[in-house]
Coordinates of C-alpha atoms and ligand atoms in Angstrom, one line a residue:
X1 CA 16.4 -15.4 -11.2
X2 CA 15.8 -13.0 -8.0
X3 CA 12.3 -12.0 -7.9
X4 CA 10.7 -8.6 -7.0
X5 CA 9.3 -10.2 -3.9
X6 CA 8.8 -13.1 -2.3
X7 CA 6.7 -14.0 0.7
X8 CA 8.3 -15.8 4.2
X9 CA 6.0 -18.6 4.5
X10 CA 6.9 -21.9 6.4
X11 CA 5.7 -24.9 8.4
X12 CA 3.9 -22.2 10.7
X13 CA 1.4 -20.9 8.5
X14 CA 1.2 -24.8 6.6
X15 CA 0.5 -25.8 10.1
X16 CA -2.0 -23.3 11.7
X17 CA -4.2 -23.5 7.9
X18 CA -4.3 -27.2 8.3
X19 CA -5.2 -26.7 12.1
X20 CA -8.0 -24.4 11.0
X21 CA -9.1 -26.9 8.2
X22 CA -9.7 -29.8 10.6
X23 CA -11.2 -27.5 13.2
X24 CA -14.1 -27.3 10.9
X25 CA -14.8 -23.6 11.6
X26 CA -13.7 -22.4 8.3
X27 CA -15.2 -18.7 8.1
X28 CA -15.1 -15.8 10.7
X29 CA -14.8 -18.0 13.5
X30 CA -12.0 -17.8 16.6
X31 CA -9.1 -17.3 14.1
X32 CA -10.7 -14.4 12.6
X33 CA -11.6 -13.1 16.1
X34 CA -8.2 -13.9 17.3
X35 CA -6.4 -12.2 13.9
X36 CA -8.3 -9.5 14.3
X37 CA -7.2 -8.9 18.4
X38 CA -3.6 -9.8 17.7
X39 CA -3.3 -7.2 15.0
X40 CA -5.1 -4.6 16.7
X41 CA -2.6 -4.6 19.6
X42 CA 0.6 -4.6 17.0
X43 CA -0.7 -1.6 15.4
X44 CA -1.9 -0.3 18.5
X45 CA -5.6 0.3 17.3
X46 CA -9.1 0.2 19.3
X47 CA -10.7 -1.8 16.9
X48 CA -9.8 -4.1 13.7
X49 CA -12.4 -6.1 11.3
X50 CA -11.1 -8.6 9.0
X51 CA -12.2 -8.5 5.4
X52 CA -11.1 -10.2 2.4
X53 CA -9.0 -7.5 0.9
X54 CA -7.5 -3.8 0.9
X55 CA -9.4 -3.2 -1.7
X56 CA -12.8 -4.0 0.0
X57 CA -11.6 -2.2 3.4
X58 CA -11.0 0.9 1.4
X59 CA -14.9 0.4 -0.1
X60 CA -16.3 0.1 3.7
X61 CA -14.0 3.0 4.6
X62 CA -15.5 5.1 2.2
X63 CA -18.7 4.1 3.3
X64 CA -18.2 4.4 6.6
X65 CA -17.0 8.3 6.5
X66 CA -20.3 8.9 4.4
X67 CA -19.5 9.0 0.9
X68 CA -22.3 8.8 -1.5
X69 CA -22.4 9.2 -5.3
X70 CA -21.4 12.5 -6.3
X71 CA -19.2 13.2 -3.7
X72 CA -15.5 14.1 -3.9
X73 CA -12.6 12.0 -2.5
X74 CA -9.3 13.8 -2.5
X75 CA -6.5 11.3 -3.3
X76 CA -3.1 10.3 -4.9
X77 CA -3.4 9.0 -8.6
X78 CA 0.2 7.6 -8.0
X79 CA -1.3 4.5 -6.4
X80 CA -2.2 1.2 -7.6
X81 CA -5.4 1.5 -9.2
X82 CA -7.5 0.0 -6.1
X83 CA -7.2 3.3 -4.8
X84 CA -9.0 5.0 -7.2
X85 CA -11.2 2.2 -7.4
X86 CA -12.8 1.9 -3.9
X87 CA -14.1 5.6 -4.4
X88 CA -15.7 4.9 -7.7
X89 CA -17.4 1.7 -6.2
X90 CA -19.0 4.5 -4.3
X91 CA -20.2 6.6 -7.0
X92 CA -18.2 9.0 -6.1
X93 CA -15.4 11.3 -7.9
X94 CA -11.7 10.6 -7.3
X95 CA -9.9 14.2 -7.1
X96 CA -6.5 13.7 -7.7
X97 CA -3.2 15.5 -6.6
X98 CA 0.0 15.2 -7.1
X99 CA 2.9 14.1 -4.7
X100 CA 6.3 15.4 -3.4
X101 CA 9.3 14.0 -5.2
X102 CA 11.4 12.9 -2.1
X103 CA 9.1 10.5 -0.4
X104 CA 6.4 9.6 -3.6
X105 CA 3.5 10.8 -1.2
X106 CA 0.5 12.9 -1.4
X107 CA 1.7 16.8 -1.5
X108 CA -0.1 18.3 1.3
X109 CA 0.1 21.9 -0.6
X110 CA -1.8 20.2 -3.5
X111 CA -4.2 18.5 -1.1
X112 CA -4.9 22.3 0.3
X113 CA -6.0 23.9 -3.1
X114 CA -7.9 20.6 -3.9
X115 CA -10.5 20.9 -1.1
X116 CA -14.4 22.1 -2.7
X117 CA -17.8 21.9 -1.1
X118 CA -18.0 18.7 -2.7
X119 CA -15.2 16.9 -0.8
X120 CA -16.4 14.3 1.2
X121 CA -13.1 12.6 2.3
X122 CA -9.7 12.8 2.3
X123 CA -7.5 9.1 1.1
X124 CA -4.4 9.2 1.6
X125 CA -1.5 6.2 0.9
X126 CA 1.6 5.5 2.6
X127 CA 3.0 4.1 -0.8
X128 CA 5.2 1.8 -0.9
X129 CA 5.2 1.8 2.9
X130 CA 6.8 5.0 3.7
X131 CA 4.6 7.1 6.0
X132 CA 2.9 10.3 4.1
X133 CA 3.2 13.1 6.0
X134 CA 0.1 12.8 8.3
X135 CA 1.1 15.5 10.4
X136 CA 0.2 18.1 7.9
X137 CA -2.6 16.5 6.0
X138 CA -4.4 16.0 9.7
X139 CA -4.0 19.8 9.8
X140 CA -5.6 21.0 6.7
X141 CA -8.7 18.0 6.7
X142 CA -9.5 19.1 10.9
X143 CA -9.5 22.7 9.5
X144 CA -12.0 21.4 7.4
X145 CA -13.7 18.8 9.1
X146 CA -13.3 16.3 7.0
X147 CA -12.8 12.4 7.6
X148 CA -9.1 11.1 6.2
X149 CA -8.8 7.5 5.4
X150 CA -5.5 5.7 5.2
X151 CA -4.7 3.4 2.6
X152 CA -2.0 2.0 4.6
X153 CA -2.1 -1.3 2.4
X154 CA 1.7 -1.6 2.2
X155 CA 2.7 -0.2 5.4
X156 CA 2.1 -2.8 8.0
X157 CA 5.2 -2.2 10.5
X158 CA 5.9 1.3 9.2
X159 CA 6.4 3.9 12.1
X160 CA 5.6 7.6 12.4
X161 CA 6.9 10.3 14.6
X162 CA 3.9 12.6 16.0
X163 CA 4.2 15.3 18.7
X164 CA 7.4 13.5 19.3
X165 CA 6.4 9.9 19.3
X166 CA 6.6 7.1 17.6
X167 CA 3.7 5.1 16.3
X168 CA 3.2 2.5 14.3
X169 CA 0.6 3.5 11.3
X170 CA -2.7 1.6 11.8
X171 CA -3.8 3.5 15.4
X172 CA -4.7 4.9 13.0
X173 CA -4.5 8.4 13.2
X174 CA -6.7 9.2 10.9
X175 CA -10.3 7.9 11.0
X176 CA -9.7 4.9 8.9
X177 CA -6.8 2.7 8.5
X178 CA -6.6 0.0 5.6
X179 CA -4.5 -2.8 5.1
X180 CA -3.6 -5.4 2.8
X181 CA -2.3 -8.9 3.4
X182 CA -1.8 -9.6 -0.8
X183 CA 0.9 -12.0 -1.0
X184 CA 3.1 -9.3 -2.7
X185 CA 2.9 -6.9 1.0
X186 CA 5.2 -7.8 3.6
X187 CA 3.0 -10.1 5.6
X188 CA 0.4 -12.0 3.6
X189 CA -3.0 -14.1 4.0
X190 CA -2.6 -15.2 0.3
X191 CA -5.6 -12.4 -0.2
X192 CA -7.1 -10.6 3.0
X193 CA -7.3 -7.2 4.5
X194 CA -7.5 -5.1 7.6
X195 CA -9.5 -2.1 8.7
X196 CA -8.6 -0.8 12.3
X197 CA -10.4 2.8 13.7
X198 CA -10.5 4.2 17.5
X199 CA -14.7 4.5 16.2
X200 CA -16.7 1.9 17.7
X201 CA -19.3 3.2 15.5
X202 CA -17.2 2.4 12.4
X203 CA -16.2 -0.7 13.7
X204 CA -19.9 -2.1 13.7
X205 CA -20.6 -0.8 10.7
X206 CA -17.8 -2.4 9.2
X207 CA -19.0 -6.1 10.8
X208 CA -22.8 -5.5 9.3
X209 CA -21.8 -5.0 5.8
X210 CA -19.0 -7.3 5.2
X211 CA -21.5 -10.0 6.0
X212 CA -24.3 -9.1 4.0
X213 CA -25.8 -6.8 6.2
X214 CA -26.9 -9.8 8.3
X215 CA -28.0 -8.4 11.6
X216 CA -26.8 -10.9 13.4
X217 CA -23.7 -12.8 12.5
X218 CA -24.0 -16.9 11.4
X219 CA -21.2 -17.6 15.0
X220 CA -23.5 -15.9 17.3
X221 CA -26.9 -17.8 16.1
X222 CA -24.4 -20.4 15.7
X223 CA -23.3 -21.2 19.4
X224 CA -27.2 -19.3 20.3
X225 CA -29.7 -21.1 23.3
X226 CA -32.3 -20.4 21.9
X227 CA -33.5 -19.8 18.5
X228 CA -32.8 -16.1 16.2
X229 CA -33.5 -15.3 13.0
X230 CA -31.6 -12.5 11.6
X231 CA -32.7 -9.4 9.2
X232 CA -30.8 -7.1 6.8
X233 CA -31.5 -4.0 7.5
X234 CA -28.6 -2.4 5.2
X235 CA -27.5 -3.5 1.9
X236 CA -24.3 -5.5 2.4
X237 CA -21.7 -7.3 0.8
X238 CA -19.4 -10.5 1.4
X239 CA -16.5 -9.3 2.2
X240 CA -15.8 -11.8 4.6
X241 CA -12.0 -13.3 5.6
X242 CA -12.1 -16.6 6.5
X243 CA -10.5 -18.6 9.3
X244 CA -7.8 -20.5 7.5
X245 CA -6.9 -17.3 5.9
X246 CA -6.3 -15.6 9.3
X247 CA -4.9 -18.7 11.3
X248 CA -1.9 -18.2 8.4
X249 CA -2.2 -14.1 9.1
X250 CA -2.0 -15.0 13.1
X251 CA 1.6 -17.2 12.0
X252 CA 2.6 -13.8 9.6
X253 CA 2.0 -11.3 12.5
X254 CA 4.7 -13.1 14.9
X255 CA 7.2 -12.4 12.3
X256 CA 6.2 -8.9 11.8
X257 CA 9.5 -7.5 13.9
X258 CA 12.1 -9.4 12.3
X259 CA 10.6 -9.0 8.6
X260 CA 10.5 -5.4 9.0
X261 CA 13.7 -5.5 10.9
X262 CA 15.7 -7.6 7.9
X263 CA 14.1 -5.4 5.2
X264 CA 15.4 -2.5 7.4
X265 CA 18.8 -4.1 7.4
X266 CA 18.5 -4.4 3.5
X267 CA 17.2 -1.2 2.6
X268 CA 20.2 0.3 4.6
X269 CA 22.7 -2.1 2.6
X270 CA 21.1 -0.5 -0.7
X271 CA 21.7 2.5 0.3
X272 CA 25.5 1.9 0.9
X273 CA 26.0 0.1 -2.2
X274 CA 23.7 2.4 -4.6
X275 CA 26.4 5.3 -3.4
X276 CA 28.7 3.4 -6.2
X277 CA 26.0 4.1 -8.6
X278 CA 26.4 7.3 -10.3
X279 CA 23.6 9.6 -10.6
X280 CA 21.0 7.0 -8.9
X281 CA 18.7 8.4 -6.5
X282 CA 18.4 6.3 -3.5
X283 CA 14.9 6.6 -1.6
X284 CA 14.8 8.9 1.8
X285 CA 13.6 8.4 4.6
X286 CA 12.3 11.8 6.4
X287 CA 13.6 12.2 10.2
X288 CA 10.1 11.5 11.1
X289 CA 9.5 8.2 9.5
X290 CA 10.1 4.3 9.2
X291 CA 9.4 2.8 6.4
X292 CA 9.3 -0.7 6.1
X293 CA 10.5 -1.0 2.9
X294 CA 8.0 -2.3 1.0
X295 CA 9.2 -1.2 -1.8
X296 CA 12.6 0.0 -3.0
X297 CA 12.1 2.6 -5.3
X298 CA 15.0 4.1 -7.2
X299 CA 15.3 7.3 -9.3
X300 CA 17.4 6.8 -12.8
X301 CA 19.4 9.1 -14.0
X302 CA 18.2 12.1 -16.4
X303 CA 17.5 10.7 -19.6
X304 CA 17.8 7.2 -18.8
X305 CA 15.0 4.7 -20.6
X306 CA 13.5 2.8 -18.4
X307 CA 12.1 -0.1 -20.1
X308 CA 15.8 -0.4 -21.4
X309 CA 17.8 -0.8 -18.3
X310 CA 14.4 -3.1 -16.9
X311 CA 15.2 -5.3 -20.2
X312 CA 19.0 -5.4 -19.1
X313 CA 18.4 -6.3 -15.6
X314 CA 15.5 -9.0 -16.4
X315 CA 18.6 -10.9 -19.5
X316 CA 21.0 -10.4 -16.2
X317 CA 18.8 -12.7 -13.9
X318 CA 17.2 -9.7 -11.9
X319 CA 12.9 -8.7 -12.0
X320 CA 12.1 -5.4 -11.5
X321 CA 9.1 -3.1 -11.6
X322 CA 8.3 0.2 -13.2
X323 CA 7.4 2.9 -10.5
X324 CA 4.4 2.9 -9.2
X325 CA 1.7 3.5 -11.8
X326 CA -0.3 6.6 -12.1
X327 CA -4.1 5.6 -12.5
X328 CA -4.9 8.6 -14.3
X329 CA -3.2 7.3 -17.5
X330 CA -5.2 4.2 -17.7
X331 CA -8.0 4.1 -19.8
X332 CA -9.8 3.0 -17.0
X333 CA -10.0 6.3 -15.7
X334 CA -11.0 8.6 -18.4
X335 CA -14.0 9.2 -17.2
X336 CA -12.1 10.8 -13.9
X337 CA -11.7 14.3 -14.4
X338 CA -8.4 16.3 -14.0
X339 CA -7.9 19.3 -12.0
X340 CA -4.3 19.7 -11.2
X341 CA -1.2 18.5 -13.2
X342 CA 0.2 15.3 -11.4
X343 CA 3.9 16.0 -13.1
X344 CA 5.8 14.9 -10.3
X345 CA 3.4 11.4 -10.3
X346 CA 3.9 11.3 -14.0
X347 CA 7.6 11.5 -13.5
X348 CA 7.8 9.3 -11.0
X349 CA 6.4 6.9 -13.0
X350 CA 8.4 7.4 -15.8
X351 CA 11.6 7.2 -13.9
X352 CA 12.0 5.2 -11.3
X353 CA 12.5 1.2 -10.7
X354 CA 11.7 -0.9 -7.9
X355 CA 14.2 -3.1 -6.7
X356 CA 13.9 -6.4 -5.6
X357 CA 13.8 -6.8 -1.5
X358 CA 12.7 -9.9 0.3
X359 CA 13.9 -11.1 3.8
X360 CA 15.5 -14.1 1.8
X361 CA 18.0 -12.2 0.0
X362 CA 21.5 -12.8 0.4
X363 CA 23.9 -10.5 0.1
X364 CA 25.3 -12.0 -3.1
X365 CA 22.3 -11.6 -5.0
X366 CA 21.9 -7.6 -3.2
X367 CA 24.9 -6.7 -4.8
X368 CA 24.2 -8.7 -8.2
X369 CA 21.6 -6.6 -8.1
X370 CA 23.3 -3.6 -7.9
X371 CA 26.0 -4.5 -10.2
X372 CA 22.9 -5.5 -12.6
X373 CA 21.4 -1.9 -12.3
X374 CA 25.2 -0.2 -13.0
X375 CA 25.9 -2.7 -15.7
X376 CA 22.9 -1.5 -17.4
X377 CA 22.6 2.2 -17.0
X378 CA 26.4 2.3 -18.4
X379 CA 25.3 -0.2 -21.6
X380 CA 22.5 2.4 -22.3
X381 CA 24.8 5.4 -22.2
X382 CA 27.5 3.6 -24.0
X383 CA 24.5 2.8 -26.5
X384 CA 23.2 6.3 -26.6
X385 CA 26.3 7.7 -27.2
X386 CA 27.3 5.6 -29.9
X387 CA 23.8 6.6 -31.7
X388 CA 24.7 10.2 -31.5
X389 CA 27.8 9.7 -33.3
X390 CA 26.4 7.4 -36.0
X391 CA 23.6 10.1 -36.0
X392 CA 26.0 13.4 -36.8
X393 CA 28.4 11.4 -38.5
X394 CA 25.7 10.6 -40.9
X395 CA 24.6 13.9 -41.2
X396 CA 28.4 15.1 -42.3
X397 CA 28.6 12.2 -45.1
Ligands
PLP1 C1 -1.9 -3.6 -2.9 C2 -2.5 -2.3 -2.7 C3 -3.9 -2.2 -2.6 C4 -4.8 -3.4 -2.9 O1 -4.7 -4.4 -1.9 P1 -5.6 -5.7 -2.1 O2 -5.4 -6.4 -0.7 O3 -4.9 -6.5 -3.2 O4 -6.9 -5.4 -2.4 C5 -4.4 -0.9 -2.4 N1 -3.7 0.1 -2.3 C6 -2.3 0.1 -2.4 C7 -1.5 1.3 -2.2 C8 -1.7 -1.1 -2.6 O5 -0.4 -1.2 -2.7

């Protein structure tokens, strides 16, 4: 069976968890201080804080850029649902808009017409790790002053060209930058997150509330001469990563370059073979972007069921997911009202399949997986067809 995903994990990360186990410093301690300075200089960011997942980075975000119940937060609803989530943790309204068809990301013309006296923030995803086009949603929020937040959850390693450079996304270039470290992303922590900001301002705020809103934090009373009790002057959370988690993330962060480098290498191979593949829309990569392929996301055919050719594939040994999910649909979010049409999101939804791609992958089971996807788009036309004429041949008897 070739999964959708699969994590690199070895003695390293077995090793530096242990290590952290027996060092008896088990939460925010030197690994999480360590993490957090090693992953601020891959991204190239002024600050990181370690918290226990995207989703929770993505609620301190919010918090952080000021938004307070009734407030409006301009965002994708072709997202996982954590998205959408973090906003409504904060009372506030997700507004959603659509995305562009090429690269699955927010549609900076939608996010223009979305914009009210209500909006508070702007959230916008690199999905699946491909950038989204910050050079133009930076341009319509600083026309209107207002704070954008990236959920950058799968796009550790991705790159972005601005004013003719290359950076990775994290610096970030927005206010915000989130990340996730979910053993399904391309390094993991088993669960963790990241936020990183150029805001020293944020960056405290974001150590106060993801420890309860402790004043002082537990290491620095800890290793203290003399004696200091703490206060809460804010409400706060626990939010907290702890050290074994980020001794593993320290291990996961050296093999950033050649993970991103092999799914490079892979994604490219994909590309080559899929040209076999009639009528299959292969990703694209814009001139000024690097994705590190995440996800591979594939367009089917016209007409083409979905579930059908995932059924195929799954009976020929190979997992695959739907596309990414809109949140709208789910009946978690009827409360969350609509103001555009999110037809392209819906479509996208609808029609594409994500492909499995793991550094691990061989390329035997690369091209069974592309033989898997052929074999099964032609047994549903074959099957289509053969309906049709059972159809009008029934209809002549
Ligand atoms: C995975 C993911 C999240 C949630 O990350 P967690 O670390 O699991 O909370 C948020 N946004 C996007 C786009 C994701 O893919």
């Amino acid at each position: 069976m070739i999964p959708i995903a699969k994590p690199v994990l070895g003695t390293g990360e077995a090793d530096a968890a242990r290590d952290a186990v027996l060092s008896g410093s088990l939460i925010q301690g030197p690994q999480v201080a360590a993490f957090e300075q090693e992953f601020a200089q891959a991204v190239g960011a002024g600050y990181a804080c370690a918290v226990s997942s995207c989703t929770t980075a993505l609620h301190l975000a919010l918090l952080a850029v000021g938004v307070r119940p009734g407030d409006e937060v301009i965002t994708v609803s072709h997202s996982f649902i954590a998205t959408t989530n973090a906003i409504r943790y904060c009372g506030a309204v997700p507004v959603f808009v659509d995305i562009t068809a090429d690269i699955f990301n927010l549609d900076p013309n939608a996010l223009a017409v979305a914009i009210t006296r209500r909006t508070r923030a702007i959230l916008c995803v690199h999905q699946m790790g491909m950038p989204c086009d910050l050079r133009q949603i930076l341009a319509i929020a600083r026309a209107h002053r207002m704070p954008v937040i990236e959920d950058a959850a799968c796009a550790v390693g991705s790159e972005i060209r601005l004013d003719g450079t290359w950076h990775m996304i994290g610096r970030p270039h927005g206010d915000i930058a989130c990340f996730s470290f979910h053993p399904g992303k391309v390094i993991t922590t088993g669960d963790g997150g990241m936020l990183t900001t150029s805001h020293a301002n944020y960056d405290r705020l974001f150590r106060v509330w993801r420890q309860h809103g402790m004043s002082s934090p537990e290491t620095a009373r800890h290793s203290a001469a003399s004696v200091i009790f703490e206060d809460y002057p804010v409400l706060g959370y626990n939010y907290r990563m702890t050290d074994v988690q980020a001794a593993i993330g320290r291990s996961q962060l050296r093999r950033l370059r050649p993970i991103v480098a092999r799914r490079r290498a892979l994604a490219a191979r994909y590309r080559q073979l899929l040209q076999k593949v009639a009528d299959v829309c292969p990703p694209e990569e814009p001139a000024w972007a690097r994705s590190n392929w995440q996800s591979y996301c594939v367009r089917l055919p016209a007409g083409v069921a979905q579930r059908t050719v995932m059924q195929v594939m799954l009976r020929s040994g190979v997992t695959t997911r739907r596309g990414v999910m809109c949140a709208h649909l789910e009946p978690a979010c009827v409360s969350v009202p609509r103001r555009q049409p999110l037809t392209v999101s819906e479509q996208a939804q609808a029609e594409c399949v994500l492909l499995p791609l793991f550094p691990q992958m061989s390329d035997l089971e690369q091209d069974h997986v592309v033989a898997a996807l052929q074999g099964a788009i032609a047994s549903f036309k074959q099957r289509r067809r053969a309906r049709v004429t059972r159809f009008s041949g029934s209809h002549a008897s």
